Short mmCIF file of C-alpha atoms in Angstrom, two decimals:
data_model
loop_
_atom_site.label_atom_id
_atom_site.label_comp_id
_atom_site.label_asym_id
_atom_site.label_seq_id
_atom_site.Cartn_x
_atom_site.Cartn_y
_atom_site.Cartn_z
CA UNK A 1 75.68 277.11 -38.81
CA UNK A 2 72.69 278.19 -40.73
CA UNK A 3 69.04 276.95 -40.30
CA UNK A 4 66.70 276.12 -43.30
CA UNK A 5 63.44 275.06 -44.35
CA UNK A 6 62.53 271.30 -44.54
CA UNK A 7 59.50 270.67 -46.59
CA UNK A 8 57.33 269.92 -44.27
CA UNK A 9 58.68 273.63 -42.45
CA UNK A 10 60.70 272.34 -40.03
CA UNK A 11 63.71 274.05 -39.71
CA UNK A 12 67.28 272.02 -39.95
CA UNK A 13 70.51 273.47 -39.09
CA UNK A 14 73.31 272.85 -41.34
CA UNK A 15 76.94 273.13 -40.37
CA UNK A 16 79.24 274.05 -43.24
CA UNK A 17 83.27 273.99 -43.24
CA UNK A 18 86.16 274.33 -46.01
CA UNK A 19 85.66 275.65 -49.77
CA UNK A 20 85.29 273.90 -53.06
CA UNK A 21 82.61 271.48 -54.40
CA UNK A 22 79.69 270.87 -51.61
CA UNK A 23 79.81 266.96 -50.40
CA UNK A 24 76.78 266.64 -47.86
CA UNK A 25 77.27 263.80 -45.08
CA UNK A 26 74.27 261.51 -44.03
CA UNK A 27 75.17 260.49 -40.54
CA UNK A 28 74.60 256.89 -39.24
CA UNK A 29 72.72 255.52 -36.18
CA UNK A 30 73.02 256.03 -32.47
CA UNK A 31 75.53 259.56 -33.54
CA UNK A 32 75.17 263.07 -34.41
CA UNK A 33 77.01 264.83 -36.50
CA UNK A 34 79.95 265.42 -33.42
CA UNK A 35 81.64 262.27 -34.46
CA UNK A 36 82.11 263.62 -37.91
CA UNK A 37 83.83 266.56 -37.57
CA UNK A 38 87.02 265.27 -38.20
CA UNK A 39 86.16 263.76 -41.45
CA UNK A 40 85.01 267.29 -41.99
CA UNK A 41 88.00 268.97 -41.34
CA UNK A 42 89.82 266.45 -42.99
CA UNK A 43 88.17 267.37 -46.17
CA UNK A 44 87.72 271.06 -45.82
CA UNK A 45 91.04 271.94 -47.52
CA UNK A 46 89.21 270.40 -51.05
CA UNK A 47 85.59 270.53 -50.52
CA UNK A 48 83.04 272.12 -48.58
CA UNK A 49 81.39 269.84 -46.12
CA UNK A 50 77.95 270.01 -44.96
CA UNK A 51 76.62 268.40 -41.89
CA UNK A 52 73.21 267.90 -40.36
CA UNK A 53 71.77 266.29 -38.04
CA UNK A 54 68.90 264.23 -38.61
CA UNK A 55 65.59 264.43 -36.62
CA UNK A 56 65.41 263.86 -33.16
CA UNK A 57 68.76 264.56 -32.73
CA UNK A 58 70.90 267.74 -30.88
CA UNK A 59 69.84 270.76 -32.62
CA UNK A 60 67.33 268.66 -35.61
CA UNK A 61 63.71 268.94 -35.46
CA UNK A 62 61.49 265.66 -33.87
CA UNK A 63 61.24 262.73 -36.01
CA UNK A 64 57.36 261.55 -37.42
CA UNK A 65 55.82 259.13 -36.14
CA UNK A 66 55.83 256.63 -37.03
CA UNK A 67 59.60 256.94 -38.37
CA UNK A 68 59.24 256.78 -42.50
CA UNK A 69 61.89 256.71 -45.49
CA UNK A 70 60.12 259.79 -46.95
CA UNK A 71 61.07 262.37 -44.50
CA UNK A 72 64.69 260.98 -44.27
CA UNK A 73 64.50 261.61 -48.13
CA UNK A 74 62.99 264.88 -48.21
CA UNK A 75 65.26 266.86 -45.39
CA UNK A 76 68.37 265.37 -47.70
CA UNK A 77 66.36 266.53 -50.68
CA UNK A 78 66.35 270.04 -49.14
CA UNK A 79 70.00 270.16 -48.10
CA UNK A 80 71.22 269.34 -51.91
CA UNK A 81 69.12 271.82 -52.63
CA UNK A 82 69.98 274.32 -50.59
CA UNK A 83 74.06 273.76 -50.88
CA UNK A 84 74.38 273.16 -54.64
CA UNK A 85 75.89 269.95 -53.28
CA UNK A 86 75.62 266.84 -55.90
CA UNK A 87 78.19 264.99 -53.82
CA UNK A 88 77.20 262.47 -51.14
CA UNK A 89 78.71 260.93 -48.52
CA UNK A 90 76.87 258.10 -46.65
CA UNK A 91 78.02 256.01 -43.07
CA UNK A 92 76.17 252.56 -42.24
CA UNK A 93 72.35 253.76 -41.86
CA UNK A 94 72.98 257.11 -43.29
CA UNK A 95 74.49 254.88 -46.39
CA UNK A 96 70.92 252.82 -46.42
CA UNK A 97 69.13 256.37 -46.98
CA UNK A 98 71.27 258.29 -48.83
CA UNK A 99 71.27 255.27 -51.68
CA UNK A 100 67.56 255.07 -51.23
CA UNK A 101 67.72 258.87 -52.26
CA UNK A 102 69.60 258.45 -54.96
CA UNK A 103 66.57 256.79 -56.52
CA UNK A 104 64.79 259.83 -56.61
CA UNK A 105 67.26 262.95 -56.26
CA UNK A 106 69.91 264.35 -58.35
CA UNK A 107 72.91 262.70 -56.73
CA UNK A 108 76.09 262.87 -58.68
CA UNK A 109 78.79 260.91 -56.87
CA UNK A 110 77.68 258.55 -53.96
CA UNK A 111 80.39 257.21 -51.65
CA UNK A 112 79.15 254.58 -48.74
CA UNK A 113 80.86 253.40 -45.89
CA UNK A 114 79.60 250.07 -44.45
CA UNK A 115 76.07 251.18 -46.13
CA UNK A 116 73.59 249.65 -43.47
CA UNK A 117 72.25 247.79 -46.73
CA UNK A 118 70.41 243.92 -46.73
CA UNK A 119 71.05 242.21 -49.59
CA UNK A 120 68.99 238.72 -49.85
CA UNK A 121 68.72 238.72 -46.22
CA UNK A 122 72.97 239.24 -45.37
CA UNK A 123 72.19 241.69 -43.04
CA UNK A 124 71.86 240.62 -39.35
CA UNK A 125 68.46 240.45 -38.01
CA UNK A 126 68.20 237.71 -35.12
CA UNK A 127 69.52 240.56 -32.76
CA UNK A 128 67.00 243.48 -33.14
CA UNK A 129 63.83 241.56 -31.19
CA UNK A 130 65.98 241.09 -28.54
CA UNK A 131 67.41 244.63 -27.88
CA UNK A 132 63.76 245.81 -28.60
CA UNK A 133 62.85 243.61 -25.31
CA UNK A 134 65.70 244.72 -23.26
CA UNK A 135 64.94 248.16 -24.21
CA UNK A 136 60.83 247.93 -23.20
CA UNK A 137 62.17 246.70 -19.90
CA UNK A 138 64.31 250.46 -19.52
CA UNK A 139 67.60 248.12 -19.37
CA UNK A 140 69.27 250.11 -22.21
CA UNK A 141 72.63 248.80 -21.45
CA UNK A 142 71.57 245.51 -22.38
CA UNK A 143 69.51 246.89 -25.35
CA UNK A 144 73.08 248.09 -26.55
CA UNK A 145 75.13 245.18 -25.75
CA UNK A 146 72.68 242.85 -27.47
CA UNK A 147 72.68 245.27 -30.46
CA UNK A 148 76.71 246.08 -30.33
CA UNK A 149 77.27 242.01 -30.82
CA UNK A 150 74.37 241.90 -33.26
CA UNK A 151 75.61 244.30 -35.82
CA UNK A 152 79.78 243.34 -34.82
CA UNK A 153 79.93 239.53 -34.98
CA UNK A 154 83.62 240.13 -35.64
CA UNK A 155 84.36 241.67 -32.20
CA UNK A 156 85.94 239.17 -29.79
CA UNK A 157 84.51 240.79 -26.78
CA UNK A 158 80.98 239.38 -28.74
CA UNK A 159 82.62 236.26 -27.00
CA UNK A 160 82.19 237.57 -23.72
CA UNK A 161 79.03 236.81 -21.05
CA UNK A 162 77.01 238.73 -21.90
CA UNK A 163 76.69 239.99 -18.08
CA UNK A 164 80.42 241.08 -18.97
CA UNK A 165 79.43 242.72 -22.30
CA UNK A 166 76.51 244.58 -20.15
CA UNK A 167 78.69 245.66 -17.52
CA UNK A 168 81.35 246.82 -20.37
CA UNK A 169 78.72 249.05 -22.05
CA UNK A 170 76.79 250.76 -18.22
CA UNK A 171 80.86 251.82 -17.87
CA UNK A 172 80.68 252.97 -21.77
CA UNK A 173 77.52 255.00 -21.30
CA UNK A 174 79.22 257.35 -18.90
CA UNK A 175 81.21 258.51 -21.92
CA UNK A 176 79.48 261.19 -23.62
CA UNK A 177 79.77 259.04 -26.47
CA UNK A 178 77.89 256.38 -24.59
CA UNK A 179 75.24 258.19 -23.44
CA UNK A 180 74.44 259.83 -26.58
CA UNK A 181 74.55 256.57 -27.84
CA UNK A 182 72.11 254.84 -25.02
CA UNK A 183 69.78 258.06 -25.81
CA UNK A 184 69.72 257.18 -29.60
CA UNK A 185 68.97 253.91 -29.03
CA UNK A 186 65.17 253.53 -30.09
CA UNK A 187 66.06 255.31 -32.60
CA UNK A 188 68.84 252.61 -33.77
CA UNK A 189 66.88 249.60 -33.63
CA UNK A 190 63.94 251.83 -35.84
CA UNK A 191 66.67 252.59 -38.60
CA UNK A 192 67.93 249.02 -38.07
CA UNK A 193 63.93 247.70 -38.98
CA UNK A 194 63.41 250.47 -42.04
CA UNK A 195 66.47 248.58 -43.31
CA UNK A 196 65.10 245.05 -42.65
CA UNK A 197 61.78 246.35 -44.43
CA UNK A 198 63.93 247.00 -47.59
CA UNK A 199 66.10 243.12 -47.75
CA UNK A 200 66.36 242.14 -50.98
CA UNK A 201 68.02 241.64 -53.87
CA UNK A 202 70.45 244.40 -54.93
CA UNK A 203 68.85 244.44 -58.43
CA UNK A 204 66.12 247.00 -56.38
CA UNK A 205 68.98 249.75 -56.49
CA UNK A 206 70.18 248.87 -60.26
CA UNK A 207 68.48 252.13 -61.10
CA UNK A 208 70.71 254.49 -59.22
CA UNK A 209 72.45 256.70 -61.87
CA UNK A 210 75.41 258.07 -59.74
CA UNK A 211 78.68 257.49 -59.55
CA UNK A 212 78.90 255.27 -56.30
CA UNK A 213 82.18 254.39 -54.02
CA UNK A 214 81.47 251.53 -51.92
CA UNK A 215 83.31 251.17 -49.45
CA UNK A 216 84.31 248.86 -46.40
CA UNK A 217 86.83 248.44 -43.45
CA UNK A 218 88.60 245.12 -43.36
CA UNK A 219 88.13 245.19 -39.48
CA UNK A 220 84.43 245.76 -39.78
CA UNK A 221 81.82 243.24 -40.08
CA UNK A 222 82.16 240.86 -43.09
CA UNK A 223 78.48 241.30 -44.33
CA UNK A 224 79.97 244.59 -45.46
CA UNK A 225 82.11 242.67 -48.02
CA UNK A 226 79.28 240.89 -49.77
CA UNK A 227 76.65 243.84 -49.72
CA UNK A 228 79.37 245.75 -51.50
CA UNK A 229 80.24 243.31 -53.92
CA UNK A 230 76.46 242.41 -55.18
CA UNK A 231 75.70 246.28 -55.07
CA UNK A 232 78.59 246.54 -57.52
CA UNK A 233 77.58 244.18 -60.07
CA UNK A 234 73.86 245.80 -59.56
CA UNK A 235 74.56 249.27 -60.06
CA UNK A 236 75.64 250.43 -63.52
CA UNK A 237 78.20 252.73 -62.18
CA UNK A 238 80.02 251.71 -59.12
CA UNK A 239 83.17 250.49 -57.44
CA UNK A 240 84.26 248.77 -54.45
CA UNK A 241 87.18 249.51 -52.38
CA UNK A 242 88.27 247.95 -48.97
CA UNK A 243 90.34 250.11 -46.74
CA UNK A 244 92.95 248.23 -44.54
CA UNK A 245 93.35 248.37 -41.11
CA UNK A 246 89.78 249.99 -40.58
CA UNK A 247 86.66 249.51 -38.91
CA UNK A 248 82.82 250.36 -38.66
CA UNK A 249 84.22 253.96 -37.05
CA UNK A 250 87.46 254.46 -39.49
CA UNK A 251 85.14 257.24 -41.07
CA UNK A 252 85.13 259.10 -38.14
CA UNK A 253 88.49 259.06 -37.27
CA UNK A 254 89.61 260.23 -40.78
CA UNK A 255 93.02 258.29 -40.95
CA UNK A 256 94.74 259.38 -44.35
CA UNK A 257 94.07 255.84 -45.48
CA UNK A 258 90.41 256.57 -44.92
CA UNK A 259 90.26 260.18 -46.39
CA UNK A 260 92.53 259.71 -49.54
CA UNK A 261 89.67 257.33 -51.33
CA UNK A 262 87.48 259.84 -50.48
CA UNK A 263 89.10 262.47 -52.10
CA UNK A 264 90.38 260.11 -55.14
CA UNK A 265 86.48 259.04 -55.26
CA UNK A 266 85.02 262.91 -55.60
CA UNK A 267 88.25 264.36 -57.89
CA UNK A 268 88.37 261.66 -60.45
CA UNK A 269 86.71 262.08 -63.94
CA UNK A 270 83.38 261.22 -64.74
CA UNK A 271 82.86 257.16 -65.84
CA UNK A 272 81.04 256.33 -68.64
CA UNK A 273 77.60 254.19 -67.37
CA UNK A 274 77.59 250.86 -68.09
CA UNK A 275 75.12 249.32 -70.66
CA UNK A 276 72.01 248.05 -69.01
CA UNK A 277 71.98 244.47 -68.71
CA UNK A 278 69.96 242.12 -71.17
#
């Protein structure tokens, strides 16, 4: 591990693992970087990996307040910088800001994994008012259940009472998993509005110069699907892929059929960018 210098001098710890070409990881919501590790690994024997965690997490500095795009931005900013990494990897909210940074930083190759992106309003919203509620009452088990079903419509336990779903996730949050999850949780639902704040149509990224992998599980949430594919028409270098048998989490269980992409994604040749569009 080895701490450096955010621009506004806080200091972020960056955990580093394998050797060849630096690919930096933009976690997602309600996680550190602890879930990752195996995608790490996975990729150490090619690449080198960076992790961070971002603020307010483990061993990260405290967020601002209020939460803005910019600092998310900036702390990536300064671990490219730092690395020599060009290479990206970004998991559902950490996908919504690392393509947001590709607007503005020297990104090379982008690859996104269920991207926390709202294209003309296809991400789901009706969910987040009510987890805020549950969550200004101190009920965060409900807060999560309401927000699990909101953002996994594909689930059948979304089915369930939601007194059952509740009672499923207060048994969940004596994981370590689930309490680090219950513990990120205000921190979830303000990623979950910063994305909100940025619905519209994917035309807004078109401007992104990098070579970009998006990708999707086909046991994750369907909205995936159609972000992806509007993204890809939007963005003058990019690719979809959908990787069977997978869901929101395949990313951090680094199956080969997960992995291999990856690697394919970040060791193929450079793709001419298309013309822009008249």
């Amino acid at each position: 591990m080895e701490r450096i210098t955010a621009r506004d001098g806080a200091s972020i710890a960056v955990h580093s693992t394998g050797s060849g070409p630096g690919i930096v990881v933009v976690h997602g919501g309600g996680v550190t970087i602890d879930v990752y590790r195996r995608l790490a690994t996975a990729l150490a024997d090619r690449f080198t990996v960076h992790l961070y965690n971002r603020r307010g997490r483990a061993d990260a500095p405290p967020r601002s307040t209020p939460y803005t795009l910019d600092q998310e931005i900036d702390d990536l900013a300064t671990v490219l910088e730092h690395t020599g990494s060009g290479n990206v990897i970004g998991h559902s909210s950490g996908g919504f800001i690392a393509l947001q940074s590709a607007l503005r930083l020297p990104i090379e190759r982008l690859a996104l994994y269920d991207a926390a992106i709202s294209v003309d309003g296809g991400w789901p919203s009706a969910w987040l008012e009510p987890a805020r509620e549950a969550l200004r009452r101190g009920d965060i088990a409900r807060g999560l259940a309401v927000t699990a079903a909101g953002i996994n419509p594909q689930m059948a336990a979304v089915r369930l009472p939601l007194g059952v779903r509740v009672a499923i996730i207060r048994a969940f949050m004596r994981t370590p998993i689930g309490r680090t999850m219950g513990e990120l949780l205000p921190m979830t639902l303000d990623e979950t509005a910063l994305i909100l704040a940025h619905d519209g149509p994917a035309s807004q990224w078109e401007a992104v110069t990098a070579e970009v992998l998006l990708a999707c599980g086909t046991d994750g949430p369907p909205y995936y699907v159609d972000a992806n594919e509007a993204l890809a028409r939007a963005l003058p270098r990019a690719r979809t892929v959908t990787i069977p048998r997978s869901g929101h989490d395949a990313i951090n269980r680094a199956y080969p059929r997960m992995v291999e992409p990856l690697v394919d994604f970040f060791t193929a040749p450079v793709t001419p960018e298309r013309a822009p569009r008249t």
